[in-house]
mmCIF file of C-alpha atoms in Angstrom:
data_model
loop_
_atom_site.group_PDB
_atom_site.id
_atom_site.type_symbol
_atom_site.label_atom_id
_atom_site.label_comp_id
_atom_site.label_asym_id
_atom_site.label_seq_id
_atom_site.Cartn_x
_atom_site.Cartn_y
_atom_site.Cartn_z
ATOM 1 C CA UNK X 158 -79.544 -35.426 -56.054
ATOM 2 C CA UNK X 159 -76.083 -34.108 -56.910
ATOM 3 C CA UNK X 160 -75.810 -30.775 -58.723
ATOM 4 C CA UNK X 161 -72.411 -29.734 -60.127
ATOM 5 C CA UNK X 162 -70.999 -26.422 -58.959
ATOM 6 C CA UNK X 163 -70.824 -23.849 -61.749
ATOM 7 C CA UNK X 164 -68.004 -21.269 -61.485
ATOM 8 C CA UNK X 165 -67.299 -18.162 -63.517
ATOM 9 C CA UNK X 166 -64.624 -19.139 -65.996
ATOM 10 C CA UNK X 167 -62.012 -17.472 -68.129
ATOM 11 C CA UNK X 168 -60.452 -20.234 -70.216
ATOM 12 C CA UNK X 169 -62.076 -21.734 -73.295
ATOM 13 C CA UNK X 170 -62.327 -25.133 -71.587
ATOM 14 C CA UNK X 171 -63.849 -23.616 -68.467
ATOM 15 C CA UNK X 172 -66.414 -21.748 -70.577
ATOM 16 C CA UNK X 173 -67.323 -24.993 -72.324
ATOM 17 C CA UNK X 174 -67.833 -26.756 -69.003
ATOM 18 C CA UNK X 175 -69.868 -23.808 -67.775
ATOM 19 C CA UNK X 176 -72.191 -24.093 -70.785
ATOM 20 C CA UNK X 177 -72.560 -27.822 -70.141
ATOM 21 C CA UNK X 178 -73.507 -27.080 -66.559
ATOM 22 C CA UNK X 179 -76.161 -24.603 -67.617
ATOM 23 C CA UNK X 180 -77.455 -27.170 -70.093
ATOM 24 C CA UNK X 181 -77.710 -29.666 -67.247
ATOM 25 C CA UNK X 182 -79.749 -27.247 -65.160
ATOM 26 C CA UNK X 183 -81.953 -26.422 -68.169
ATOM 27 C CA UNK X 184 -82.681 -30.099 -68.684
ATOM 28 C CA UNK X 185 -83.578 -30.537 -65.007
ATOM 29 C CA UNK X 186 -85.783 -27.434 -65.129
ATOM 30 C CA UNK X 187 -87.520 -28.671 -68.281
ATOM 31 C CA UNK X 188 -88.169 -32.038 -66.680
ATOM 32 C CA UNK X 189 -89.636 -30.450 -63.560
ATOM 33 C CA UNK X 190 -91.664 -27.617 -65.044
ATOM 34 C CA UNK X 191 -95.018 -28.693 -66.391
ATOM 35 C CA UNK X 192 -94.360 -32.426 -66.524
ATOM 36 C CA UNK X 193 -96.846 -33.149 -63.751
ATOM 37 C CA UNK X 194 -98.961 -29.988 -63.795
ATOM 38 C CA UNK X 195 -99.426 -29.602 -67.568
ATOM 39 C CA UNK X 196 -102.302 -31.417 -69.233
ATOM 40 C CA UNK X 197 -101.134 -30.950 -72.829
ATOM 41 C CA UNK X 198 -97.893 -31.457 -74.726
ATOM 42 C CA UNK X 199 -96.621 -31.155 -78.290
ATOM 43 C CA UNK X 200 -93.507 -32.725 -79.764
ATOM 44 C CA UNK X 201 -92.140 -32.606 -83.313
ATOM 45 C CA UNK X 202 -89.143 -34.621 -84.500
ATOM 46 C CA UNK X 203 -87.417 -34.902 -87.866
ATOM 47 C CA UNK X 204 -87.306 -38.709 -87.575
ATOM 48 C CA UNK X 205 -84.520 -41.047 -88.623
ATOM 49 C CA UNK X 206 -84.302 -40.492 -92.390
ATOM 50 C CA UNK X 207 -85.399 -36.999 -93.459
ATOM 51 C CA UNK X 208 -83.026 -34.032 -93.527
ATOM 52 C CA UNK X 209 -85.611 -31.376 -92.646
ATOM 53 C CA UNK X 210 -88.740 -31.157 -90.541
ATOM 54 C CA UNK X 211 -91.835 -30.217 -92.557
ATOM 55 C CA UNK X 212 -94.233 -30.763 -89.629
ATOM 56 C CA UNK X 213 -95.500 -28.150 -87.210
ATOM 57 C CA UNK X 214 -97.912 -27.843 -84.301
ATOM 58 C CA UNK X 215 -99.937 -25.299 -82.340
ATOM 59 C CA UNK X 216 -100.327 -25.519 -78.582
ATOM 60 C CA UNK X 217 -101.327 -22.562 -76.410
ATOM 61 C CA UNK X 218 -99.629 -20.105 -78.766
ATOM 62 C CA UNK X 219 -96.489 -22.208 -79.218
ATOM 63 C CA UNK X 220 -95.400 -23.402 -82.669
ATOM 64 C CA UNK X 221 -92.124 -24.551 -84.190
ATOM 65 C CA UNK X 222 -91.198 -21.019 -85.292
ATOM 66 C CA UNK X 223 -87.657 -21.953 -86.272
ATOM 67 C CA UNK X 224 -88.655 -25.116 -88.189
ATOM 68 C CA UNK X 225 -86.098 -26.930 -86.051
ATOM 69 C CA UNK X 226 -85.601 -30.670 -86.336
ATOM 70 C CA UNK X 227 -86.785 -31.188 -82.756
ATOM 71 C CA UNK X 228 -89.275 -28.907 -81.004
ATOM 72 C CA UNK X 229 -91.634 -29.276 -78.069
ATOM 73 C CA UNK X 230 -94.114 -27.359 -75.910
ATOM 74 C CA UNK X 231 -96.091 -28.044 -72.735
ATOM 75 C CA UNK X 232 -99.215 -26.233 -71.539
ATOM 76 C CA UNK X 233 -101.797 -26.326 -68.791
ATOM 77 C CA UNK X 234 -105.061 -25.621 -70.612
ATOM 78 C CA UNK X 235 -107.634 -23.895 -68.445
ATOM 79 C CA UNK X 236 -111.098 -25.538 -68.558
ATOM 80 C CA UNK X 237 -112.704 -22.079 -68.488
ATOM 81 C CA UNK X 238 -111.358 -20.956 -71.871
ATOM 82 C CA UNK X 239 -111.553 -22.055 -75.500
ATOM 83 C CA UNK X 240 -108.279 -23.401 -76.851
ATOM 84 C CA UNK X 241 -107.011 -24.187 -80.352
ATOM 85 C CA UNK X 242 -104.708 -27.171 -80.853
ATOM 86 C CA UNK X 243 -103.218 -27.807 -84.289
ATOM 87 C CA UNK X 244 -101.158 -30.303 -86.268
ATOM 88 C CA UNK X 245 -99.657 -29.482 -89.679
ATOM 89 C CA UNK X 246 -97.751 -31.821 -92.024
ATOM 90 C CA UNK X 247 -96.125 -29.891 -94.849
ATOM 91 C CA UNK X 248 -95.630 -31.126 -98.397
ATOM 92 C CA UNK X 249 -93.369 -29.921 -101.154
ATOM 93 C CA UNK X 250 -89.853 -31.059 -100.393
ATOM 94 C CA UNK X 251 -87.008 -29.091 -98.862
ATOM 95 C CA UNK X 252 -88.187 -25.667 -97.620
ATOM 96 C CA UNK X 253 -91.538 -25.800 -99.416
ATOM 97 C CA UNK X 254 -93.355 -28.018 -96.934
ATOM 98 C CA UNK X 255 -91.893 -26.528 -93.793
ATOM 99 C CA UNK X 256 -92.787 -22.999 -94.932
ATOM 100 C CA UNK X 257 -96.369 -24.040 -95.666
ATOM 101 C CA UNK X 258 -96.839 -25.777 -92.327
ATOM 102 C CA UNK X 259 -95.245 -22.928 -90.340
ATOM 103 C CA UNK X 260 -97.216 -20.179 -92.080
ATOM 104 C CA UNK X 261 -100.441 -22.124 -91.593
ATOM 105 C CA UNK X 262 -99.639 -22.625 -87.900
ATOM 106 C CA UNK X 263 -99.072 -18.877 -87.632
ATOM 107 C CA UNK X 264 -102.467 -18.133 -89.209
ATOM 108 C CA UNK X 265 -104.281 -20.367 -86.724
ATOM 109 C CA UNK X 266 -102.286 -18.913 -83.831
ATOM 110 C CA UNK X 267 -103.422 -15.436 -84.841
ATOM 111 C CA UNK X 268 -106.994 -16.708 -85.123
ATOM 112 C CA UNK X 269 -106.867 -18.209 -81.619
ATOM 113 C CA UNK X 270 -105.647 -14.875 -80.244
ATOM 114 C CA UNK X 271 -109.121 -13.528 -81.085
ATOM 115 C CA UNK X 272 -111.013 -16.195 -79.094
ATOM 116 C CA UNK X 273 -111.384 -14.360 -75.752
ATOM 117 C CA UNK X 274 -114.858 -12.890 -75.414
ATOM 118 C CA UNK X 275 -116.200 -14.711 -78.485
ATOM 119 C CA UNK X 276 -119.137 -17.125 -78.508
ATOM 120 C CA UNK X 277 -118.665 -20.768 -79.577
ATOM 121 C CA UNK X 278 -120.278 -20.049 -82.949
ATOM 122 C CA UNK X 279 -118.009 -17.028 -83.493
ATOM 123 C CA UNK X 280 -114.945 -19.095 -82.590
ATOM 124 C CA UNK X 281 -115.946 -21.787 -85.067
ATOM 125 C CA UNK X 282 -116.380 -19.177 -87.787
ATOM 126 C CA UNK X 283 -112.971 -17.685 -86.991
ATOM 127 C CA UNK X 284 -111.507 -21.154 -87.450
ATOM 128 C CA UNK X 285 -113.183 -21.642 -90.834
ATOM 129 C CA UNK X 286 -111.913 -18.237 -91.907
ATOM 130 C CA UNK X 287 -108.403 -19.250 -90.821
ATOM 131 C CA UNK X 288 -108.522 -22.220 -93.209
ATOM 132 C CA UNK X 289 -109.469 -19.892 -96.073
ATOM 133 C CA UNK X 290 -106.841 -17.313 -95.136
ATOM 134 C CA UNK X 291 -104.108 -19.946 -94.867
ATOM 135 C CA UNK X 292 -105.092 -21.447 -98.210
ATOM 136 C CA UNK X 293 -104.924 -18.047 -99.912
ATOM 137 C CA UNK X 294 -101.622 -17.220 -98.223
ATOM 138 C CA UNK X 295 -99.947 -20.486 -99.226
ATOM 139 C CA UNK X 296 -101.230 -20.129 -102.787
ATOM 140 C CA UNK X 297 -99.769 -16.632 -103.009
ATOM 141 C CA UNK X 298 -96.465 -17.791 -101.543
ATOM 142 C CA UNK X 299 -96.234 -20.730 -103.925
ATOM 143 C CA UNK X 300 -95.946 -18.543 -107.020
ATOM 144 C CA UNK X 301 -93.126 -16.551 -105.428
ATOM 145 C CA UNK X 302 -91.219 -19.123 -103.389
ATOM 146 C CA UNK X 303 -92.240 -22.563 -104.658
ATOM 147 C CA UNK X 304 -94.007 -23.259 -101.368
ATOM 148 C CA UNK X 305 -95.862 -26.568 -101.154
ATOM 149 C CA UNK X 306 -98.978 -27.299 -99.126
ATOM 150 C CA UNK X 307 -99.858 -28.719 -95.751
ATOM 151 C CA UNK X 308 -102.410 -30.755 -93.880
ATOM 152 C CA UNK X 309 -104.210 -29.032 -91.005
ATOM 153 C CA UNK X 310 -105.943 -30.814 -88.154
ATOM 154 C CA UNK X 311 -107.485 -28.361 -85.693
ATOM 155 C CA UNK X 312 -109.168 -29.123 -82.373
ATOM 156 C CA UNK X 313 -111.215 -26.538 -80.514
ATOM 157 C CA UNK X 314 -111.783 -27.454 -76.904
ATOM 158 C CA UNK X 315 -113.089 -26.058 -73.671
ATOM 159 C CA UNK X 316 -113.214 -28.211 -70.562
ATOM 160 C CA UNK X 317 -114.686 -31.495 -71.901
ATOM 161 C CA UNK X 318 -116.245 -30.067 -75.081
ATOM 162 C CA UNK X 319 -114.416 -30.756 -78.342
ATOM 163 C CA UNK X 320 -114.870 -29.914 -82.020
ATOM 164 C CA UNK X 321 -112.578 -30.981 -84.837
ATOM 165 C CA UNK X 322 -111.770 -29.313 -88.176
ATOM 166 C CA UNK X 323 -109.545 -31.098 -90.651
ATOM 167 C CA UNK X 324 -108.071 -31.225 -94.149
ATOM 168 C CA UNK X 325 -105.522 -33.789 -95.364
ATOM 169 C CA UNK X 326 -104.465 -37.038 -93.745
ATOM 170 C CA UNK X 327 -103.036 -36.028 -90.386
ATOM 171 C CA UNK X 328 -105.184 -37.646 -87.743
ATOM 172 C CA UNK X 329 -107.096 -36.965 -84.551
ATOM 173 C CA UNK X 330 -107.830 -39.769 -82.104
ATOM 174 C CA UNK X 331 -110.002 -39.889 -78.999
ATOM 175 C CA UNK X 332 -108.494 -42.321 -76.529
ATOM 176 C CA UNK X 333 -110.797 -43.469 -73.755
ATOM 177 C CA UNK X 334 -110.203 -45.911 -70.940
ATOM 178 C CA UNK X 335 -111.048 -48.864 -73.175
ATOM 179 C CA UNK X 336 -110.705 -47.755 -76.807
ATOM 180 C CA UNK X 337 -109.007 -45.595 -79.419
ATOM 181 C CA UNK X 338 -111.238 -43.935 -82.017
ATOM 182 C CA UNK X 339 -110.162 -41.989 -85.093
ATOM 183 C CA UNK X 340 -112.166 -38.755 -85.200
ATOM 184 C CA UNK X 341 -110.726 -37.383 -88.440
ATOM 185 C CA UNK X 342 -111.257 -38.737 -91.928
ATOM 186 C CA UNK X 343 -108.308 -39.220 -94.291
ATOM 187 C CA UNK X 344 -108.721 -37.108 -97.418
ATOM 188 C CA UNK X 345 -106.759 -39.387 -99.732
ATOM 189 C CA UNK X 346 -107.359 -41.268 -102.969
ATOM 190 C CA UNK X 347 -107.438 -44.481 -100.943
ATOM 191 C CA UNK X 348 -110.289 -43.153 -98.801
ATOM 192 C CA UNK X 349 -112.113 -41.891 -101.891
ATOM 193 C CA UNK X 350 -111.739 -45.334 -103.427
ATOM 194 C CA UNK X 351 -113.298 -46.939 -100.366
ATOM 195 C CA UNK X 352 -116.169 -44.447 -100.029
ATOM 196 C CA UNK X 353 -117.082 -43.918 -103.664
ATOM 197 C CA UNK X 354 -116.159 -47.321 -105.075
ATOM 198 C CA UNK X 355 -113.631 -45.730 -107.415
ATOM 199 C CA UNK X 356 -111.656 -48.315 -109.357
ATOM 200 C CA UNK X 357 -108.173 -48.637 -110.840
ATOM 201 C CA UNK X 358 -106.292 -46.144 -108.645
ATOM 202 C CA UNK X 359 -102.604 -47.167 -108.849
ATOM 203 C CA UNK X 360 -101.281 -48.415 -105.540
ATOM 204 C CA UNK X 361 -98.476 -45.855 -105.516
ATOM 205 C CA UNK X 362 -101.022 -43.013 -105.800
ATOM 206 C CA UNK X 363 -103.419 -44.068 -103.054
ATOM 207 C CA UNK X 364 -101.628 -42.027 -100.384
ATOM 208 C CA UNK X 365 -102.053 -38.794 -102.381
ATOM 209 C CA UNK X 366 -104.243 -36.115 -100.824
ATOM 210 C CA UNK X 367 -107.541 -34.997 -102.289
ATOM 211 C CA UNK X 368 -107.618 -31.903 -100.062
ATOM 212 C CA UNK X 369 -104.999 -29.791 -98.293
ATOM 213 C CA UNK X 370 -104.162 -26.213 -97.346
ATOM 214 C CA UNK X 371 -102.614 -24.541 -100.376
ATOM 215 C CA UNK X 372 -104.894 -26.076 -103.000
ATOM 216 C CA UNK X 373 -105.200 -24.272 -106.309
ATOM 217 C CA UNK X 374 -108.012 -21.719 -106.130
ATOM 218 C CA UNK X 375 -109.753 -23.507 -109.005
ATOM 219 C CA UNK X 376 -110.574 -26.339 -106.633
ATOM 220 C CA UNK X 377 -112.669 -26.307 -103.481
ATOM 221 C CA UNK X 378 -111.010 -27.053 -100.161
ATOM 222 C CA UNK X 379 -113.496 -29.245 -98.300
ATOM 223 C CA UNK X 380 -113.111 -28.931 -94.535
ATOM 224 C CA UNK X 381 -114.098 -31.990 -92.519
ATOM 225 C CA UNK X 382 -115.928 -31.027 -89.304
ATOM 226 C CA UNK X 383 -117.300 -32.971 -86.379
ATOM 227 C CA UNK X 384 -120.242 -31.925 -84.242
ATOM 228 C CA UNK X 385 -119.529 -30.602 -80.768
ATOM 229 C CA UNK X 386 -118.434 -33.689 -78.853
ATOM 230 C CA UNK X 387 -118.664 -34.274 -75.107
ATOM 231 C CA UNK X 388 -115.839 -36.340 -73.656
ATOM 232 C CA UNK X 389 -115.128 -37.717 -70.196
ATOM 233 C CA UNK X 390 -112.506 -36.955 -67.599
ATOM 234 C CA UNK X 391 -109.436 -39.084 -68.201
ATOM 235 C CA UNK X 392 -109.954 -39.238 -71.975
ATOM 236 C CA UNK X 393 -107.124 -38.158 -74.263
ATOM 237 C CA UNK X 394 -107.109 -36.220 -77.515
ATOM 238 C CA UNK X 395 -104.214 -37.081 -79.830
ATOM 239 C CA UNK X 396 -103.355 -35.152 -82.991
ATOM 240 C CA UNK X 397 -100.573 -36.674 -85.071
ATOM 241 C CA UNK X 398 -98.879 -36.611 -88.445
ATOM 242 C CA UNK X 399 -98.684 -39.769 -90.548
ATOM 243 C CA UNK X 400 -95.139 -40.158 -89.285
ATOM 244 C CA UNK X 401 -96.830 -41.650 -86.236
ATOM 245 C CA UNK X 402 -100.031 -43.187 -87.620
ATOM 246 C CA UNK X 403 -98.223 -44.965 -90.480
ATOM 247 C CA UNK X 404 -95.561 -46.395 -88.191
ATOM 248 C CA UNK X 405 -97.436 -47.264 -84.998
ATOM 249 C CA UNK X 406 -100.544 -49.408 -84.666
ATOM 250 C CA UNK X 407 -103.602 -48.231 -82.795
ATOM 251 C CA UNK X 408 -102.806 -50.836 -80.152
ATOM 252 C CA UNK X 409 -99.298 -49.433 -79.671
ATOM 253 C CA UNK X 410 -100.616 -45.868 -79.447
ATOM 254 C CA UNK X 411 -103.304 -46.855 -76.923
ATOM 255 C CA UNK X 412 -100.858 -48.693 -74.668
ATOM 256 C CA UNK X 413 -98.215 -45.958 -74.776
ATOM 257 C CA UNK X 414 -100.653 -43.155 -73.936
ATOM 258 C CA UNK X 415 -102.156 -44.998 -70.986
ATOM 259 C CA UNK X 416 -98.756 -46.102 -69.670
ATOM 260 C CA UNK X 417 -97.387 -42.540 -69.584
ATOM 261 C CA UNK X 418 -97.473 -40.575 -66.347
ATOM 262 C CA UNK X 419 -98.081 -37.252 -68.122
ATOM 263 C CA UNK X 420 -98.979 -35.997 -71.609
ATOM 264 C CA UNK X 421 -95.376 -34.820 -72.017
ATOM 265 C CA UNK X 422 -94.096 -38.297 -71.232
ATOM 266 C CA UNK X 423 -96.714 -39.774 -73.558
ATOM 267 C CA UNK X 424 -95.672 -37.521 -76.437
ATOM 268 C CA UNK X 425 -92.031 -38.458 -75.949
ATOM 269 C CA UNK X 426 -92.840 -42.176 -75.833
ATOM 270 C CA UNK X 427 -94.982 -42.014 -78.974
ATOM 271 C CA UNK X 428 -92.250 -40.277 -80.967
ATOM 272 C CA UNK X 429 -89.660 -42.708 -79.642
ATOM 273 C CA UNK X 430 -91.784 -45.685 -80.722
ATOM 274 C CA UNK X 431 -92.309 -44.267 -84.227
ATOM 275 C CA UNK X 432 -88.551 -43.830 -84.590
ATOM 276 C CA UNK X 433 -87.908 -47.337 -83.305
ATOM 277 C CA UNK X 434 -90.376 -48.610 -85.900
ATOM 278 C CA UNK X 435 -88.393 -47.024 -88.720
ATOM 279 C CA UNK X 436 -88.834 -43.269 -88.380
ATOM 280 C CA UNK X 437 -88.815 -42.765 -92.156
ATOM 281 C CA UNK X 438 -90.947 -39.606 -91.893
ATOM 282 C CA UNK X 439 -91.154 -36.575 -89.640
ATOM 283 C CA UNK X 440 -93.267 -37.396 -86.597
ATOM 284 C CA UNK X 441 -95.311 -34.868 -84.643
ATOM 285 C CA UNK X 442 -97.868 -35.321 -81.876
ATOM 286 C CA UNK X 443 -100.099 -33.099 -79.749
ATOM 287 C CA UNK X 444 -101.510 -34.912 -76.715
ATOM 288 C CA UNK X 445 -104.096 -33.528 -74.266
ATOM 289 C CA UNK X 446 -105.691 -35.201 -71.267
ATOM 290 C CA UNK X 447 -109.151 -34.024 -70.232
ATOM 291 C CA UNK X 448 -109.716 -33.472 -66.507
#
């Protein structure tokens, strides 16, 4: 492999070339660090149409703090500890949605910081409290800053034990050797129509959420929870915004995840496919492989 020699420079052009060289080394370092040793990756991208990124994620303490149009994180999650993975899709237009998703990610990050030394039941209660705290915080911010709301899909995991908490329509999938299964349940008017046999919902309204973080305090935020699930080595957990699930089929997602050498490569390939399929929304994924 050829590496360019980087010299100290004095001219403007030399400084520019020096910066490019450091960028080259940073890219090589990023490609080498964690790509093979890390078992979890997060990637958030603004997509092909939107001007701002209203999505966010949580992975091992990393979030998109700057609300940048493209953000990523890799992590090697220890099987001996409880971890909190999160996916947040903000709503409310420019600034409003990205503030809601970032502040909610920050609340769950602070909650996860309290996990060490706690029992599974205490950790689950901390997570429920984080939903309530985030909802109150976004409601308070809305009156002052016109903040919107956000979905929140949260996975607690330790080794091969998994529990999911969820509001909104961001999704969680369990991908096994032979199948892809949606673990979350969309909280939308379309889902309510299917479950409760509600009639006459206009087609253009069916995507609207029935529950999200930042709901008016007059209404109850219903948190969807799974039981504690036991998964197998080699299975994958995928959290994603609808920028992926609306643009890629389950078959595409399944094939991409299994074809990738690492979770980081899988996350990149999933986002790339969503953008190739139109990319009309922000797209964010968190991908973890159980060992």
